[in-house]
CSV table of C-alpha atoms in Angstrom, one decimal:
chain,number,residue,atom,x,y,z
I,20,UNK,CA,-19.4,15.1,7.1
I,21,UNK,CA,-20.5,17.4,4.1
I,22,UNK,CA,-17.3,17.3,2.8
I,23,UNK,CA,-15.7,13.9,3.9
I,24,UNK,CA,-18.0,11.8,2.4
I,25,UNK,CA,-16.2,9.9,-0.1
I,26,UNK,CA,-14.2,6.3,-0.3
I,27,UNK,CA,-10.3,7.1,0.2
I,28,UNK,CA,-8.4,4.2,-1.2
I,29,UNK,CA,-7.2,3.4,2.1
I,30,UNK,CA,-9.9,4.3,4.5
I,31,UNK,CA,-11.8,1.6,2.9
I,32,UNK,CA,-9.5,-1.1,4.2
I,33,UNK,CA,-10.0,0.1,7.3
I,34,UNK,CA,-13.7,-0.5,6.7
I,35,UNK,CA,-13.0,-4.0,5.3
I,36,UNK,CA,-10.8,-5.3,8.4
I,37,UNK,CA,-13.8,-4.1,10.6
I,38,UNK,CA,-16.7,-6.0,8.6
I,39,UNK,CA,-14.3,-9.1,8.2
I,40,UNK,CA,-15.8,-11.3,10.9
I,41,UNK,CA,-19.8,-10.5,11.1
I,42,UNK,CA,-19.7,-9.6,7.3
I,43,UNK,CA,-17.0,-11.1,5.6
I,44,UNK,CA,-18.6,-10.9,1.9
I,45,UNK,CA,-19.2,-7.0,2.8
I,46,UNK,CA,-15.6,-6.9,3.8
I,47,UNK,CA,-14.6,-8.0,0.2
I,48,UNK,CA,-16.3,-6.2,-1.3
I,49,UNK,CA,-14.9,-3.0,0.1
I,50,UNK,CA,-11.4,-4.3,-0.3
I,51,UNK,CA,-12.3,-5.2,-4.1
I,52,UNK,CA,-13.7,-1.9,-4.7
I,53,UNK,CA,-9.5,-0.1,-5.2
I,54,UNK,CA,-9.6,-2.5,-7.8
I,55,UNK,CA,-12.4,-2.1,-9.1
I,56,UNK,CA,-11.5,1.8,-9.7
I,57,UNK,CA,-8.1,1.5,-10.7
I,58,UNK,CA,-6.4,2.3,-14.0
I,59,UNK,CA,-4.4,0.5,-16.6
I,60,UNK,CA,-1.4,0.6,-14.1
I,61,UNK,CA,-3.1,-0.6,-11.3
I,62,UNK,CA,-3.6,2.3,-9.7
I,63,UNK,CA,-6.5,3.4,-8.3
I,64,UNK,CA,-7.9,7.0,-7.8
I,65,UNK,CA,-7.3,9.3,-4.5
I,66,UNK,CA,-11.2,8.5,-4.0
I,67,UNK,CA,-14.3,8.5,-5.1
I,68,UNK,CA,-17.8,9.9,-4.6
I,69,UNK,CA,-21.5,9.8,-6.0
I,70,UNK,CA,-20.0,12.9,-8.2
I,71,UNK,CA,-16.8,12.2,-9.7
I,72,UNK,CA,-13.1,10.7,-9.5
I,73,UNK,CA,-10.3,12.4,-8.1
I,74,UNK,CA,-6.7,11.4,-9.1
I,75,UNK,CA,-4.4,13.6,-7.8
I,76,UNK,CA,-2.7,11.9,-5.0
I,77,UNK,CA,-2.3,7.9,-4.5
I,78,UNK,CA,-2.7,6.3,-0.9
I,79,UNK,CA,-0.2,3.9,0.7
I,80,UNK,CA,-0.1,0.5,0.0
I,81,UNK,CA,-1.8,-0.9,2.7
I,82,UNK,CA,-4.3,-3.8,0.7
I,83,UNK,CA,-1.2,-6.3,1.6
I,84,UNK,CA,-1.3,-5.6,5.5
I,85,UNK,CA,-5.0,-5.7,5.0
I,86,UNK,CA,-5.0,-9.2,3.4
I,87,UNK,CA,-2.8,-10.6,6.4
I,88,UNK,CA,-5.4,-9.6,8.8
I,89,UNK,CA,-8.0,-10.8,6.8
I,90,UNK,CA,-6.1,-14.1,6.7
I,91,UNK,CA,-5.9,-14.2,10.0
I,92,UNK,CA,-9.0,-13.4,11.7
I,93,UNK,CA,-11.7,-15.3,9.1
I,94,UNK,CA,-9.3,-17.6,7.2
I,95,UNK,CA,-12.2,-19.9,6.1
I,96,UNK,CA,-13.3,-17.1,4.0
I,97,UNK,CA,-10.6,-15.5,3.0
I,98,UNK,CA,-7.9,-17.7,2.5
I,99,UNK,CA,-10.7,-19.6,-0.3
I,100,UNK,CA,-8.1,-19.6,-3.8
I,101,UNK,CA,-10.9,-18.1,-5.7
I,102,UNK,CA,-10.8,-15.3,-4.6
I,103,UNK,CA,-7.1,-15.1,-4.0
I,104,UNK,CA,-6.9,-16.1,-7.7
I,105,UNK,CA,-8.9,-13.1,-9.1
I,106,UNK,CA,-7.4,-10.3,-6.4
I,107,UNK,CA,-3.8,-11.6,-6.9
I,108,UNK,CA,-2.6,-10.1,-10.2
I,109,UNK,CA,-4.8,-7.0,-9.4
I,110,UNK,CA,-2.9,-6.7,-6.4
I,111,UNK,CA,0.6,-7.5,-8.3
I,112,UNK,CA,0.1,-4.6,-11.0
I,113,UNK,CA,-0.8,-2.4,-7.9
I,114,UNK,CA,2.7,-2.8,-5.8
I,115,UNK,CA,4.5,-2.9,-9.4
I,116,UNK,CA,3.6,0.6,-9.7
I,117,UNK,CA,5.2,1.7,-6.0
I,118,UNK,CA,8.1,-0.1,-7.3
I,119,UNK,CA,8.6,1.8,-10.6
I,120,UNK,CA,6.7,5.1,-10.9
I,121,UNK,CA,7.3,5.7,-7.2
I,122,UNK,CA,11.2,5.3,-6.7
I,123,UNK,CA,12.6,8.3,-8.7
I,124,UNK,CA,16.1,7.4,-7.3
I,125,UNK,CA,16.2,4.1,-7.6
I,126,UNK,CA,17.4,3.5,-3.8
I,127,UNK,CA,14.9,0.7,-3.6
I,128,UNK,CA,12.7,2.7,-1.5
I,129,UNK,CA,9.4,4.6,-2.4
I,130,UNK,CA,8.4,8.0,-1.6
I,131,UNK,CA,5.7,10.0,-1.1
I,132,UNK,CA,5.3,13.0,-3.8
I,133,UNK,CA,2.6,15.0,-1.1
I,134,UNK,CA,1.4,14.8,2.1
I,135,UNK,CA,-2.6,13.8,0.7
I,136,UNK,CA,-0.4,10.6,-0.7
I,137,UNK,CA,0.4,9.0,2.8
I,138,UNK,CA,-3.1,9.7,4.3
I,139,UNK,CA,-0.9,11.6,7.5
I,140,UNK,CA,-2.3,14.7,5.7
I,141,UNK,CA,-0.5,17.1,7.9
I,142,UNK,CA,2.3,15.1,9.6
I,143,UNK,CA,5.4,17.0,10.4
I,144,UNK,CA,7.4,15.2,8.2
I,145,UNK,CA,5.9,17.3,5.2
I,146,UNK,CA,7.2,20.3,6.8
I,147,UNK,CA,10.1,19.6,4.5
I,148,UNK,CA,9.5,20.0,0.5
I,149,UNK,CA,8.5,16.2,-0.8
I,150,UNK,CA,9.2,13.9,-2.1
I,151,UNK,CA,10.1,12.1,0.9
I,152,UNK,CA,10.9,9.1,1.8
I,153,UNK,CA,9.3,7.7,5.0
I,154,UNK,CA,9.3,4.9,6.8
I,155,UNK,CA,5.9,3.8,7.2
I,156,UNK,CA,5.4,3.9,3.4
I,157,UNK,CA,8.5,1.3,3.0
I,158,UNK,CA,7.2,-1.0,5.9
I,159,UNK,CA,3.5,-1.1,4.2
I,160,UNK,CA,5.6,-1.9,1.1
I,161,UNK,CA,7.5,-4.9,2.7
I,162,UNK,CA,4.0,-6.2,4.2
I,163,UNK,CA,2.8,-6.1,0.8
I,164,UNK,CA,5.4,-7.8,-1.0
I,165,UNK,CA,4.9,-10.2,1.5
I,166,UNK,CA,1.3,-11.2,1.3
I,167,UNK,CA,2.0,-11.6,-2.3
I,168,UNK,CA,4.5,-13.8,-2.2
I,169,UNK,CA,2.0,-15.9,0.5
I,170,UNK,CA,-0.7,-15.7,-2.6
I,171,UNK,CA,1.5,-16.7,-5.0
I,172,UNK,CA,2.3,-19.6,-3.2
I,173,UNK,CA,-1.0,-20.8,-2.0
I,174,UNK,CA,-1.8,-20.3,-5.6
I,175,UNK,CA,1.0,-23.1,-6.9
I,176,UNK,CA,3.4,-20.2,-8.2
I,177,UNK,CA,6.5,-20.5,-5.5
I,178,UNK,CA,8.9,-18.5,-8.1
I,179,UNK,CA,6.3,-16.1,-7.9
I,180,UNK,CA,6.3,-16.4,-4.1
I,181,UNK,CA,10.1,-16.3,-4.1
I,182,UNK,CA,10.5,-13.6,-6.1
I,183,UNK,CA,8.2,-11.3,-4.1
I,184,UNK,CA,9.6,-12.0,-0.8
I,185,UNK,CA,13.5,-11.5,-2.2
I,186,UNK,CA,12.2,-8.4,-3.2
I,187,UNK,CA,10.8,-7.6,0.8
I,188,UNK,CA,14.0,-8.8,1.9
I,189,UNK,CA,16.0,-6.4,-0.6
I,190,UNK,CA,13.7,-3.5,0.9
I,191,UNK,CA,13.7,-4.1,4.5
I,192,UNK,CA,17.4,-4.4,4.3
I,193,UNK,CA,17.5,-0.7,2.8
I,194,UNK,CA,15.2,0.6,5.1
I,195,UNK,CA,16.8,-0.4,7.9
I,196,UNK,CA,20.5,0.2,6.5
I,197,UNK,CA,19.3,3.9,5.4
I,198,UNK,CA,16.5,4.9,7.7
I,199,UNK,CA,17.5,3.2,11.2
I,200,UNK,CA,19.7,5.8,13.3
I,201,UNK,CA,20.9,4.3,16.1
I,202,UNK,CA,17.6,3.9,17.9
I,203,UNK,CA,14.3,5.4,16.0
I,204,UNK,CA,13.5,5.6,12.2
I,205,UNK,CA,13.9,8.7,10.3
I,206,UNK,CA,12.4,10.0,6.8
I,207,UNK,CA,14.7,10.6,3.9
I,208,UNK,CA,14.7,13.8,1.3
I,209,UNK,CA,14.5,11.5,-1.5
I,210,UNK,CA,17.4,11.7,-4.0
I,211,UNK,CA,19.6,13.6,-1.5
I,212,UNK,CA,18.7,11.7,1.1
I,213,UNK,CA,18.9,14.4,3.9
I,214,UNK,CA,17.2,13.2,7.0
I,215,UNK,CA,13.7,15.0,7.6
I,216,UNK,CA,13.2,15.7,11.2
């Protein structure tokens, strides 16, 4: 581990879903902590370490999909409006910016611009130049949306919650009108939209 000691901003959701029943406050922490590092646009860095900041690549969007298990396996703690109140519009910026600075063709589906940026370092689908459109980066998407659209209405904002979901709804109708063939998902060039094999 001299090398692979740092906080990824996803790996550290995997941390928090594993804390959230003994050690629920540790598990928020940990969740809070992509926040905590992110910039003006909500993003946050590739990770972090005792030395420095890396910002290169960006990690999925997997803090929504995160929040739904959290929900569901400690709700007393972590469905408390507090602290859905102060994560929510973090949260919002964060998914804004997969929506505009990660759809370059305006297909209503992100992309990935490098492998390090879907956390599958060396999956197969990179063979192929990115960016690429996969479809495990439009389903994290979707779950996203969705959780916010569950905050904002736990929070009294249900245009907010409506909102949000249409926009799931728009996406999951894309990905599965563009990326379902017949009886598997594929991965899309992005722009061209050539299928990645």
């Amino acid at each position: 581990k001299d090398t692979m000691t740092n906080l990824w901003s996803w790996d550290n959701c995997f941390n928090t879903m594993a804390m959230a029943g003994a050690h629920p406050d540790l598990a928020w922490d940990q969740l809070l902590w992509v926040f905590d590092s992110a910039n003006a646009d909500g993003i946050s860095p590739d990770f972090e370490n005792d030395r420095g900041v890396v910002w290169n690549f960006s990690k999925p969007p997997i803090q929504g999909l995160t929040l739904a298990y959290l929900e569901r396996n400690n709700p007393s703690f972590f469905n408390d409006k507090r602290r859905l109140a102060s994560l929510y519009p973090q949260l919002a910026k964060r998914t804004m910016w997969y929506l505009k600075m990660r759809d370059w063709d305006r297909d209503g589906l992100p992309q990935y611009n490098h492998g390090y940026d879907s956390g599958w370092d060396n999956a197969t689908v990179f063979l192929s130049l990115p960016p690429t459109e996969s479809p495990d980066l439009a389903a994290l998407t979707i779950l996203q949306l969705e959780s916010l659209s569950r905050m904002a209405n736990a929070l009294g904002k249900p245009q907010e919650g409506r909102e949000w979901q249409s926009r799931a709804d728009r996406m999951l109708r894309v990905m599965l009108d563009k990326m379902w063939k017949s009886d598997h998902f594929v991965a899309l060039h992005d722009g061209d939209h050539k299928i990645i094999e």
